[in-house]
GROMACS .gro file of C-alpha atoms in nm:
model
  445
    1UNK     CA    1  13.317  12.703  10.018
    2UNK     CA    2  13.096  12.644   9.714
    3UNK     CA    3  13.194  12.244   9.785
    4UNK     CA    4  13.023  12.203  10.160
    5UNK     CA    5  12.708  12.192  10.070
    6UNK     CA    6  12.725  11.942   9.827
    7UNK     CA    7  12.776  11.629  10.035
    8UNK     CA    8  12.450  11.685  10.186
    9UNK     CA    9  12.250  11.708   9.865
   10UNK     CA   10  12.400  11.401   9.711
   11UNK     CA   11  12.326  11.239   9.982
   12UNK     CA   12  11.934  11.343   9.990
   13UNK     CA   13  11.949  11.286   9.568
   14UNK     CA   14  12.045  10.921   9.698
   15UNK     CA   15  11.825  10.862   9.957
   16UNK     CA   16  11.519  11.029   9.732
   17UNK     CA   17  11.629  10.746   9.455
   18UNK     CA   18  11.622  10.465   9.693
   19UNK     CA   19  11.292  10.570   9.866
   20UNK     CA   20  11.110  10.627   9.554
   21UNK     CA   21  11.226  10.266   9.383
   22UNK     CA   22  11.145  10.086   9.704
   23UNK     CA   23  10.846  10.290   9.829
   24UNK     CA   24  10.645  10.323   9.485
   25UNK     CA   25  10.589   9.956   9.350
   26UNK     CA   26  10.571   9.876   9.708
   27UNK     CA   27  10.255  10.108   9.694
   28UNK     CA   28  10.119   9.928   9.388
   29UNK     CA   29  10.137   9.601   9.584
   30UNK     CA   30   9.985   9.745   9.877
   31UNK     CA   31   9.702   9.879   9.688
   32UNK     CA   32   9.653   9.514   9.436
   33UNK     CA   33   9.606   9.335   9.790
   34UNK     CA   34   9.207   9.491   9.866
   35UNK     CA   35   9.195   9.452   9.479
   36UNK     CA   36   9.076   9.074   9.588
   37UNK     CA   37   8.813   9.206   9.758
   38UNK     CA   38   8.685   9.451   9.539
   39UNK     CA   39   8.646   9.211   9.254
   40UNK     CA   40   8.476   8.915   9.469
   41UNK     CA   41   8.222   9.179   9.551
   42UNK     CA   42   8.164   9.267   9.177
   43UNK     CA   43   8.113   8.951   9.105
   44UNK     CA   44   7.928   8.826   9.388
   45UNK     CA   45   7.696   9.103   9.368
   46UNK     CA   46   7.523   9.013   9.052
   47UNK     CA   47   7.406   8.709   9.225
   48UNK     CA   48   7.234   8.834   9.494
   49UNK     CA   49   7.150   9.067   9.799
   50UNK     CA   50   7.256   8.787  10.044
   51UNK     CA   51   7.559   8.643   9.875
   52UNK     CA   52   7.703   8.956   9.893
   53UNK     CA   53   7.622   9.028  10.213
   54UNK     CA   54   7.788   8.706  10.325
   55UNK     CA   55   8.058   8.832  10.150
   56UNK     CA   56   8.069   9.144  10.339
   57UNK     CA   57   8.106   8.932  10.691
   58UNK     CA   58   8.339   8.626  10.581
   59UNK     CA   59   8.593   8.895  10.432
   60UNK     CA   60   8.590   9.101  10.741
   61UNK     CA   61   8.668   8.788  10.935
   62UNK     CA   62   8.929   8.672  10.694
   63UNK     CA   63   9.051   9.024  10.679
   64UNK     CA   64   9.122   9.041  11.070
   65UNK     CA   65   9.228   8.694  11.075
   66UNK     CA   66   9.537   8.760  10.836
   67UNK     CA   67   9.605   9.144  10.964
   68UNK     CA   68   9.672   9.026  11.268
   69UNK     CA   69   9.963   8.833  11.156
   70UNK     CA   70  10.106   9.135  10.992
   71UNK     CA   71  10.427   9.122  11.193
   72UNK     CA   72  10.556   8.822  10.955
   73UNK     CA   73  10.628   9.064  10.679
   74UNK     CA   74  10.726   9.375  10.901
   75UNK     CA   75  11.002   9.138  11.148
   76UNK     CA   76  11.095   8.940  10.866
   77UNK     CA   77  11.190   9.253  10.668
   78UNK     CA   78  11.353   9.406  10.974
   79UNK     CA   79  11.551   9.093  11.007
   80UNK     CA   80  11.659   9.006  10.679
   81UNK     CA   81  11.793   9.372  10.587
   82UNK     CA   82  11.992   9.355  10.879
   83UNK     CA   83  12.189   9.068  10.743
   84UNK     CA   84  12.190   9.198  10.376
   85UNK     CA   85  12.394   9.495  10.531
   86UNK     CA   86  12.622   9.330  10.676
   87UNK     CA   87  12.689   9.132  10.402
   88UNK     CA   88  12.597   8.818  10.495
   89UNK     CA   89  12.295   8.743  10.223
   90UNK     CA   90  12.289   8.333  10.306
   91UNK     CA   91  12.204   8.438  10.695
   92UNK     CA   92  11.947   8.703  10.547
   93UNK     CA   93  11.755   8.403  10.298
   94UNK     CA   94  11.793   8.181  10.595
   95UNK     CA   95  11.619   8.435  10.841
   96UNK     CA   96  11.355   8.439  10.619
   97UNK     CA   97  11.262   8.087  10.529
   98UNK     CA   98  11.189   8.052  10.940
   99UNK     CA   99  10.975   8.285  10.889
  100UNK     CA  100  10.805   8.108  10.600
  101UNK     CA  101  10.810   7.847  10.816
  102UNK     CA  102  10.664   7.984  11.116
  103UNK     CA  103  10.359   8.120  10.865
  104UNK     CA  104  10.284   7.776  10.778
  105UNK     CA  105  10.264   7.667  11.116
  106UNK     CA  106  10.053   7.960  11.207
  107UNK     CA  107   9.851   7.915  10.934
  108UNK     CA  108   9.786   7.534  10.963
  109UNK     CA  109   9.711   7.648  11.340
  110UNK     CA  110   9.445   7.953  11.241
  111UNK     CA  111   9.271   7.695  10.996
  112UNK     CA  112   9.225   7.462  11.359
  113UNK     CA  113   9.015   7.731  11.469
  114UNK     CA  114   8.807   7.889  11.174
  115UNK     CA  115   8.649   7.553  11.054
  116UNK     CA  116   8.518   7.401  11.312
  117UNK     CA  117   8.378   7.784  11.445
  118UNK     CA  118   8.294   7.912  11.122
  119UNK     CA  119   7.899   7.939  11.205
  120UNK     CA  120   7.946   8.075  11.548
  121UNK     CA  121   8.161   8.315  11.417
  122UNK     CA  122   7.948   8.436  11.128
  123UNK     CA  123   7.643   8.417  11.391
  124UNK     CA  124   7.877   8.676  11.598
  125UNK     CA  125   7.850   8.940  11.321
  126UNK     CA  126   7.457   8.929  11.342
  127UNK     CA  127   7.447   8.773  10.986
  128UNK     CA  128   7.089   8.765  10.899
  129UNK     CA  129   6.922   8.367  10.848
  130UNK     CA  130   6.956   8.455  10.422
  131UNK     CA  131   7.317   8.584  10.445
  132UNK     CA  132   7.436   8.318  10.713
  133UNK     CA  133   7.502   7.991  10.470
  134UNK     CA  134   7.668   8.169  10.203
  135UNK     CA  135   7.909   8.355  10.462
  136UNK     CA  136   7.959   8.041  10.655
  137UNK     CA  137   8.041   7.867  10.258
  138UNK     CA  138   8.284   8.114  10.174
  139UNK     CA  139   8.467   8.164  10.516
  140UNK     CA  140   8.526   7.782  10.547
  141UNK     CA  141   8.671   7.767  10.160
  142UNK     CA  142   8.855   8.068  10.217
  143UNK     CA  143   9.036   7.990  10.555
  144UNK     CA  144   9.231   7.697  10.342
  145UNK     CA  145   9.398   7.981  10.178
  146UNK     CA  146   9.490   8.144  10.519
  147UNK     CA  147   9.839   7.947  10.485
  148UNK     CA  148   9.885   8.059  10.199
  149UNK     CA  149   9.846   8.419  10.248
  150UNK     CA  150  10.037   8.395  10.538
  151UNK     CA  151  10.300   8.259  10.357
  152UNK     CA  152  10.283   8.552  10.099
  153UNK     CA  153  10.355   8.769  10.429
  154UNK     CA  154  10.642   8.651  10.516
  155UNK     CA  155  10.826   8.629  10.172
  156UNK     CA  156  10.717   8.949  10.073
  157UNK     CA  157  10.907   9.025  10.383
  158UNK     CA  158  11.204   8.836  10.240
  159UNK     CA  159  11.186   9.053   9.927
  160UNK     CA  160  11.196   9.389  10.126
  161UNK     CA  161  11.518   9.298  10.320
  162UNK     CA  162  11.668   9.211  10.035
  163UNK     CA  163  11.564   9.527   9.896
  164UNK     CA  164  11.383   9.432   9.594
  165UNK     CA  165  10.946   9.545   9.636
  166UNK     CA  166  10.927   9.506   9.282
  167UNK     CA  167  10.909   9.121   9.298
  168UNK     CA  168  10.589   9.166   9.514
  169UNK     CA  169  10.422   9.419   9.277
  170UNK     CA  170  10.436   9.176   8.949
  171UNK     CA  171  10.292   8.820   9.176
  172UNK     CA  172  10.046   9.118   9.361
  173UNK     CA  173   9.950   9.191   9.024
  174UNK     CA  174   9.912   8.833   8.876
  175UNK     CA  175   9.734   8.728   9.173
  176UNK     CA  176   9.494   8.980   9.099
  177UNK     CA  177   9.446   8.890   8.700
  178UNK     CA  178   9.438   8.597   8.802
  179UNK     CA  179   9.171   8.581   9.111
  180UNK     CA  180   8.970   8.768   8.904
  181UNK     CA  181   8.952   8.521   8.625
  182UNK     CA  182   8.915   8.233   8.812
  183UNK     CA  183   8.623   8.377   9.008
  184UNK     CA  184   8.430   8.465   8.660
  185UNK     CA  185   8.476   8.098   8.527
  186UNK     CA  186   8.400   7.945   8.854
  187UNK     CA  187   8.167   8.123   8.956
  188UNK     CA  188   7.925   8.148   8.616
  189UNK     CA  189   8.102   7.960   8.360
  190UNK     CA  190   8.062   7.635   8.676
  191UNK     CA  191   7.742   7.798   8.807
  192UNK     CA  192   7.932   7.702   9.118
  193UNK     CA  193   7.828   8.083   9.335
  194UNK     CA  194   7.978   8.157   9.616
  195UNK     CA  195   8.174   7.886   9.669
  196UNK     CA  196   8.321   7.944   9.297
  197UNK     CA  197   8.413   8.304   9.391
  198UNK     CA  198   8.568   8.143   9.734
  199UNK     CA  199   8.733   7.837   9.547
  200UNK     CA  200   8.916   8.115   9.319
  201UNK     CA  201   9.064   8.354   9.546
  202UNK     CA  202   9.248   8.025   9.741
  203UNK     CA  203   9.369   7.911   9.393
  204UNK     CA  204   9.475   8.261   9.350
  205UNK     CA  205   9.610   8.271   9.645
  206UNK     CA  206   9.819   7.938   9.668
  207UNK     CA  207   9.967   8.072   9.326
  208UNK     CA  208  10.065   8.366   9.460
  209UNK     CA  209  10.276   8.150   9.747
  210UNK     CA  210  10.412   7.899   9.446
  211UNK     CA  211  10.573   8.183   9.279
  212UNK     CA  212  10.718   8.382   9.609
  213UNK     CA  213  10.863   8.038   9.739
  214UNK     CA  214  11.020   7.936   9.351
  215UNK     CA  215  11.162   8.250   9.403
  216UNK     CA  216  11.278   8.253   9.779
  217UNK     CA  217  11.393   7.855   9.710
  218UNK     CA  218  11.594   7.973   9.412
  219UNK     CA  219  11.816   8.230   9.600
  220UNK     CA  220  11.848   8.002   9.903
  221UNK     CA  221  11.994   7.751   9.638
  222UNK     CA  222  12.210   8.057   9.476
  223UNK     CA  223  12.326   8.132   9.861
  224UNK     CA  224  12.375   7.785  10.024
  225UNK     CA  225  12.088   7.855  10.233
  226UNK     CA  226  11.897   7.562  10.417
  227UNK     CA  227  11.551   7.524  10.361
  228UNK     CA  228  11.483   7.288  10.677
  229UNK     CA  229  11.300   7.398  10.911
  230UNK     CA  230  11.470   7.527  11.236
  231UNK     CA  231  11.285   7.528  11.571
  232UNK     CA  232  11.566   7.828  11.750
  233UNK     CA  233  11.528   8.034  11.376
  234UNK     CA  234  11.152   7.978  11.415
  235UNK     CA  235  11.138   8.042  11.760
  236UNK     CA  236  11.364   8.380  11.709
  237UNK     CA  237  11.122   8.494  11.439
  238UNK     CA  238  10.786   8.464  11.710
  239UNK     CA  239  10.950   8.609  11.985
  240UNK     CA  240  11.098   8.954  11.694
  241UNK     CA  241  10.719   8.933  11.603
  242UNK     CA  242  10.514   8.871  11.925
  243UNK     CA  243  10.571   9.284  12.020
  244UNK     CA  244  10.446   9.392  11.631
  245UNK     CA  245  10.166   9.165  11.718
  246UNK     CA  246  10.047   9.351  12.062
  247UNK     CA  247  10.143   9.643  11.820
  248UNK     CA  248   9.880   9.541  11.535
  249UNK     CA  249   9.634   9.431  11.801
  250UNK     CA  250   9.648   9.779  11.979
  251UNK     CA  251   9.544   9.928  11.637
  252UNK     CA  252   9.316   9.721  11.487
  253UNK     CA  253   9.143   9.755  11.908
  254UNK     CA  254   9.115  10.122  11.826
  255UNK     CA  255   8.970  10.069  11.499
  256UNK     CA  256   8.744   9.860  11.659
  257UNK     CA  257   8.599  10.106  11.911
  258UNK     CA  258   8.596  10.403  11.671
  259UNK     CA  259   8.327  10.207  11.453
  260UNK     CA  260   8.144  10.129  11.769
  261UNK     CA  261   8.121  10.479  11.889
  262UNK     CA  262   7.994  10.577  11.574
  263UNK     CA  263   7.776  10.349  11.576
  264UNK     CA  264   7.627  10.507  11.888
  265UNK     CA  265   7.607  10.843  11.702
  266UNK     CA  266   7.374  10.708  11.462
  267UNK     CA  267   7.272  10.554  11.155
  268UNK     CA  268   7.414  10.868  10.906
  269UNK     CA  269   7.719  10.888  11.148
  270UNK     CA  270   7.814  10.535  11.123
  271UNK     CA  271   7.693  10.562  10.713
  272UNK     CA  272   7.967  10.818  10.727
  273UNK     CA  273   8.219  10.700  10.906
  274UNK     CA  274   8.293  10.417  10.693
  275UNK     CA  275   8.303  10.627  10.389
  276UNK     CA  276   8.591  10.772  10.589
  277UNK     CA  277   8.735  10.534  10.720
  278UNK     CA  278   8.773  10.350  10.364
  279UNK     CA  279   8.940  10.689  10.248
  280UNK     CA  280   9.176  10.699  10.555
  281UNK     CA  281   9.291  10.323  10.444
  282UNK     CA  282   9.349  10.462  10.122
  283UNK     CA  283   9.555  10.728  10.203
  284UNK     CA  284   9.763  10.516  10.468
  285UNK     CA  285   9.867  10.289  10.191
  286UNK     CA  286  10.059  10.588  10.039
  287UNK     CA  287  10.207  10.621  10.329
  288UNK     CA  288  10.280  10.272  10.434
  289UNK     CA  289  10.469  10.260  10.100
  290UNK     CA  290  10.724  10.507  10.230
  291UNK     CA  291  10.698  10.305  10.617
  292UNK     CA  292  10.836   9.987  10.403
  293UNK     CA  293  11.158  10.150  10.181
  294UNK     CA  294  11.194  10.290  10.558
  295UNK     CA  295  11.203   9.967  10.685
  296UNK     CA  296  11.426   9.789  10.450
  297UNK     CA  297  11.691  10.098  10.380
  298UNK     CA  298  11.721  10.125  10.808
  299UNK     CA  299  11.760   9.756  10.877
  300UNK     CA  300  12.030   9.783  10.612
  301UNK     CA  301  12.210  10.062  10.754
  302UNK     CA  302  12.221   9.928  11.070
  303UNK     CA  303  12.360   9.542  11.016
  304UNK     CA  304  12.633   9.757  10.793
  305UNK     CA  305  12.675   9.940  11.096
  306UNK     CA  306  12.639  10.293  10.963
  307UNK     CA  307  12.443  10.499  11.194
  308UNK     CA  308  12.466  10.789  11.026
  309UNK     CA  309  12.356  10.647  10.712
  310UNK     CA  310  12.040  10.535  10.887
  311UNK     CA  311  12.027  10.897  11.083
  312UNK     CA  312  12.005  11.055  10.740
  313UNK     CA  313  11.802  10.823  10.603
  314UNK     CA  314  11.549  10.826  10.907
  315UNK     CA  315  11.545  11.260  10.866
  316UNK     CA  316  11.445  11.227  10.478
  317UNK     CA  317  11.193  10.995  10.512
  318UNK     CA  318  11.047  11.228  10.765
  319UNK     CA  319  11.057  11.493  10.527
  320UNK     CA  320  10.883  11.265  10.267
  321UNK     CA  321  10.639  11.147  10.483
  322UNK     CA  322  10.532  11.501  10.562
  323UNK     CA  323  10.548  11.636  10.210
  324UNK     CA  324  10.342  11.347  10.081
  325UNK     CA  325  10.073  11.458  10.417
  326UNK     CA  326  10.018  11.767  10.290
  327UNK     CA  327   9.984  11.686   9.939
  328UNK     CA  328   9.742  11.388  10.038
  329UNK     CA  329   9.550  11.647  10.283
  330UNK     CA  330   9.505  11.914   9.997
  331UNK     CA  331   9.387  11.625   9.789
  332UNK     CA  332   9.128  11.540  10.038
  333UNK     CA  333   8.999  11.947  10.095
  334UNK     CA  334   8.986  11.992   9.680
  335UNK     CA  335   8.814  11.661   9.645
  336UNK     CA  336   8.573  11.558   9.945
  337UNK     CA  337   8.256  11.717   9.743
  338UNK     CA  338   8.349  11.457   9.438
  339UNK     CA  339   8.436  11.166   9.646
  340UNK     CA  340   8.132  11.165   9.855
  341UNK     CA  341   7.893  11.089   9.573
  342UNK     CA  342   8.078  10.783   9.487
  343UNK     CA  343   7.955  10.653   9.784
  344UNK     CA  344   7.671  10.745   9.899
  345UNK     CA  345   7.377  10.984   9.773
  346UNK     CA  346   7.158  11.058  10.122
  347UNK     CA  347   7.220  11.434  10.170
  348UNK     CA  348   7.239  11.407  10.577
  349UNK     CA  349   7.532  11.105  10.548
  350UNK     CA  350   7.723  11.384  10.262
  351UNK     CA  351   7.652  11.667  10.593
  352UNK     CA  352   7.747  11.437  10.833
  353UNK     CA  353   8.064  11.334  10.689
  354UNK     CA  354   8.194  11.663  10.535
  355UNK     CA  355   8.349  11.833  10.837
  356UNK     CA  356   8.464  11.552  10.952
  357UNK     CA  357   8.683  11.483  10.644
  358UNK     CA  358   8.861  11.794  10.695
  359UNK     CA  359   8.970  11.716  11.016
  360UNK     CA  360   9.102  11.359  10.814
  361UNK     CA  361   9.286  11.625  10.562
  362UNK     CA  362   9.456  11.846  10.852
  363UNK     CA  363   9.588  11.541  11.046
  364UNK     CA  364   9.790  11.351  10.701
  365UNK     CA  365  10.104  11.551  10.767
  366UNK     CA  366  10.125  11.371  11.174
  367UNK     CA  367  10.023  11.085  10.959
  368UNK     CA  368  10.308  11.116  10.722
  369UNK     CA  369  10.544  11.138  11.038
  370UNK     CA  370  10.391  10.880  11.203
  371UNK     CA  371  10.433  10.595  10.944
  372UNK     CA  372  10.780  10.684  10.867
  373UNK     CA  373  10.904  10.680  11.206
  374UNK     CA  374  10.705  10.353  11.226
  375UNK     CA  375  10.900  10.205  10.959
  376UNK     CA  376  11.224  10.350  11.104
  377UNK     CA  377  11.167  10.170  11.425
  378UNK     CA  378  11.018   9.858  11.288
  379UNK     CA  379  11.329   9.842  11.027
  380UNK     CA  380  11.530   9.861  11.355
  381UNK     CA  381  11.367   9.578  11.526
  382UNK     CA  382  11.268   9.819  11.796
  383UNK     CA  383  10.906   9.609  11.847
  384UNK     CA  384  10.942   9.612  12.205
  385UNK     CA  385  10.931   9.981  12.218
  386UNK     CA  386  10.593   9.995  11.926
  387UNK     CA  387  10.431   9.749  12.163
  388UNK     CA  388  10.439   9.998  12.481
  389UNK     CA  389  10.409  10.286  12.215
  390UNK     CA  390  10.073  10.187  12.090
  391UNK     CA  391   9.938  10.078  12.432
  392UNK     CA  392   9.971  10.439  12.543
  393UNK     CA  393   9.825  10.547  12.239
  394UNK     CA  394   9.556  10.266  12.275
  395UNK     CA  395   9.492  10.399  12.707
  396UNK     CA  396   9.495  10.746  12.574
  397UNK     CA  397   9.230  10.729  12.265
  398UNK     CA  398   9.014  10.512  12.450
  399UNK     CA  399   8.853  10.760  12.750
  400UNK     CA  400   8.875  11.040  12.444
  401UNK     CA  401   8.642  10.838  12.212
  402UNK     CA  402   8.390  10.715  12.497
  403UNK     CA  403   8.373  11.040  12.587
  404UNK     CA  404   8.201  11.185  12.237
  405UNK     CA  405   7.839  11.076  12.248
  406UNK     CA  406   7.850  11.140  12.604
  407UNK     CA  407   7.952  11.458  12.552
  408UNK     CA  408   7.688  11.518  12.276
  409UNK     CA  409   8.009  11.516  12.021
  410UNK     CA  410   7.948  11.396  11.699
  411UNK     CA  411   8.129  11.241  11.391
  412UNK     CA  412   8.381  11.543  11.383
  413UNK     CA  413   8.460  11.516  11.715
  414UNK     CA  414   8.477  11.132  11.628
  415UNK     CA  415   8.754  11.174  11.404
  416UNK     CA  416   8.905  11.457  11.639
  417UNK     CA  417   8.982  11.164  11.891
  418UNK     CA  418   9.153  11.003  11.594
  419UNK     CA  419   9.353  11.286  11.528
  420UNK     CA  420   9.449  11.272  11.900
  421UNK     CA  421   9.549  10.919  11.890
  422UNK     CA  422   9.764  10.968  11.588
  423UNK     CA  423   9.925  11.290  11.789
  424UNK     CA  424  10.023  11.064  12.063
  425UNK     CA  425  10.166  10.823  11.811
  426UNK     CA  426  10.375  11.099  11.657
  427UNK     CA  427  10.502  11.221  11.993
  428UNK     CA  428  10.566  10.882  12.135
  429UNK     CA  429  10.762  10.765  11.823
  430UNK     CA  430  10.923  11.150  11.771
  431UNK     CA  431  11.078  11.098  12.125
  432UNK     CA  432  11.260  10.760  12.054
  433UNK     CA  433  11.377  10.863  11.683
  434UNK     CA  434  11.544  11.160  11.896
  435UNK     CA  435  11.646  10.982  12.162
  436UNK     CA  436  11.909  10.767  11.904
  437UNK     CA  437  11.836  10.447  12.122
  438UNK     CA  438  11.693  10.270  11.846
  439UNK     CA  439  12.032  10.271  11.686
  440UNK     CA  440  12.193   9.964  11.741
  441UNK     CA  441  12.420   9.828  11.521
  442UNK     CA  442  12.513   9.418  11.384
  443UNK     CA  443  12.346   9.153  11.176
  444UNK     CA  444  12.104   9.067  11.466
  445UNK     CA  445  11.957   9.294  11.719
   0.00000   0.00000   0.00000
């Protein structure tokens, strides 16, 4: 009697062990990548008003240009755990060089596109005549390090299936030392400006791909793994991706709108919602973090062919994901009269953006569920099913939002739409984790 329940709490103690060493320097990673950013803007900003706001519009095109190829880390992670479970590590390093591959090409292929448009683009963000050269100097520097961060996608990816996130967090963390050095030197020490600052973060970032492909060459060496290119393995890794694609487009769409209906609100609404919306990034990286160990320890589970490992696995991350929801939210409540001032000190933005940060603080725990049971389904290669998911979510949010300034609503009711979009997210994903369908078993899908 005194035995039964033991089973079950060694297994949580050994799920909570593998979560936290996957999940927490896969949060330090997460959170060194908009590092980059942060320092280019320090530095940048000492040199003027309009570098920096070139800045601003080259990184937001850079930004969306790499997000949307996202899916080379999530299917390649997917993909190589699979293999790694079922014990078959030189399939698993092989999986992932095509996808190494396929960033290359996709990269090579995004670089077609940005330098030749790289002033019509820039003119498309309504960059003002000062700020236009420098954005249009540091978005054509910067796209020849699109390959490269593309690259860093997928072999991070690698690294996840094989279950190892702590590779990523030391090169995440020399990239930044690094970018930030090189910026500094180039930028004063060459008197070179923005095109120093640019120069550096590609350096940076081709370093950054040197070290993840010594490493991913090494254990394809260790493995017997061929590092050839393959046009079927290539091929198989864009067709797992193209539905986390349609996925990442569906969100980064709804992004998209909910800054353009606040927008319509007003100049203190929009002031605001950024300030939130920069907070609700942060907070989603904790909660990614838990999305990835949920992606590597399912795909795992399931090329070992152990359901009910990945059943148990899938109902403690849920209980993570919550737990770390409400501690986020309470973190928010306690702290939104603190944070504020970092940002901004106009009284009617601090008004305007109050109430509408508690509504951010009540939603985290559907958060928490929702990335988890992202990563579950992602881990299980279930894109097709994210890829309808999200369009529902995308059909649903969309009449919601319109509907605020028509309405009279304001940022609050904004970020109520949000809520309601992640709601449908949590039931749409809640219903397939219940449903078991996701299950399915093997070294491929």
């Amino acid at each position: 009697m005194t035995q039964a329940p033991a089973a079950p709490r060694a297994t949580r103690r050994r799920h909570d062990r593998e979560i936290v060493a996957l999940a927490v320097p896969a949060f330090g990673a997460l959170i060194a990548e908009p590092l980059f950013v942060i320092a280019d803007s320090a530095i940048i900003g000492h040199l003027g008003t309009a570098q920096l706001a070139g800045l601003g519009i080259a990184s937001v095109l850079l930004t969306t240009a790499v997000s949307v190829f996202v899916f080379l880390a999530y299917a390649t992670t997917a993909s190589v755990a699979r293999r790694v479970g079922s014990g078959d590590l030189q399939a698993a390093i092989r999986q992932g060089v095509d996808g190494i591959w396929l960033a290359l090409l996709l990269g090579a292929a995004v670089i077609a596109v940005v330098l030749p448009m790289s002033p019509s683009l820039v003119d498309l963000f309504g960059a003002s005549k000062t700020a236009a050269p420098y954005a249009d100097t540091y978005l054509r520097i910067s796209a020849l390090g699109i390959p490269a961060m593309l690259v860093v996608l997928a072999s991070t990816g690698i690294l996840r299936g094989l279950q190892d996130t702590k590779t990523p967090l030391y090169v995440a963390i020399a990239g930044f030392v690094a970018n930030a050095a090189l910026n500094a030197g180039l930028v004063y020490g060459a008197d070179l400006g923005i095109a120093g600052s640019a120069w550096g973060t590609v350096i940076a970032q081709w370093g950054m791909a040197a070290a993840y492909l010594t490493v991913v060459v090494r254990g394809a060496r260790r493995h017997g793994a061929s590092l050839r290119p393959d046009a079927s393995g290539i091929r198989a890794s864009a067709q797992a991706g193209a539905p986390l694609l349609v996925r990442t487009l569906s969100l980064r769409a709804i992004l998209m709108i909910a800054t353009a209906v606040a927008a319509r609100l007003g100049d203190a609404d929009v002031a605001a919602h950024q300030i939130i919306l920069s907070l609700w990034s942060l907070l989603a990286f904790a909660l990614d973090a838990i999305a990835i160990a949920g992606q590597a320890i399912i795909g795992r589970c399931l090329g070992a062919n152990d359901t009910q490992g990945a059943r148990d696995a899938c109902r403690r991350m849920v209980e993570w994901g919550i737990a770390t929801g409400v501690v986020l939210g309470l973190l928010v409540i306690v702290s939104r009269p603190l944070f504020l001032p970092l940002f901004t000190s106009d009284s009617v933005v601090k008004d305007t953006a109050l109430p509408a940060l508690l509504v951010v603080a009540l939603s985290q725990p559907i958060c928490g569920i929702v990335y988890v049971l992202d990563g579950v389904l992602m881990g299980a290669g279930d894109g097709p099913y994210l890829a309808g998911a999200m369009l529902i979510t995308l059909a649903a949010f969309v009449p919601a939002a319109l509907l605020v300034p028509t309405l009279g609503g304001g940022l609050t009711t904004l970020w109520g739409a949000m809520t309601l979009m992640m709601t449908v997210r949590m039931v749409t994903l809640g219903l397939r984790s219940r449903s078991g369908r996701w299950m399915v078993t093997g070294a491929t899908r």
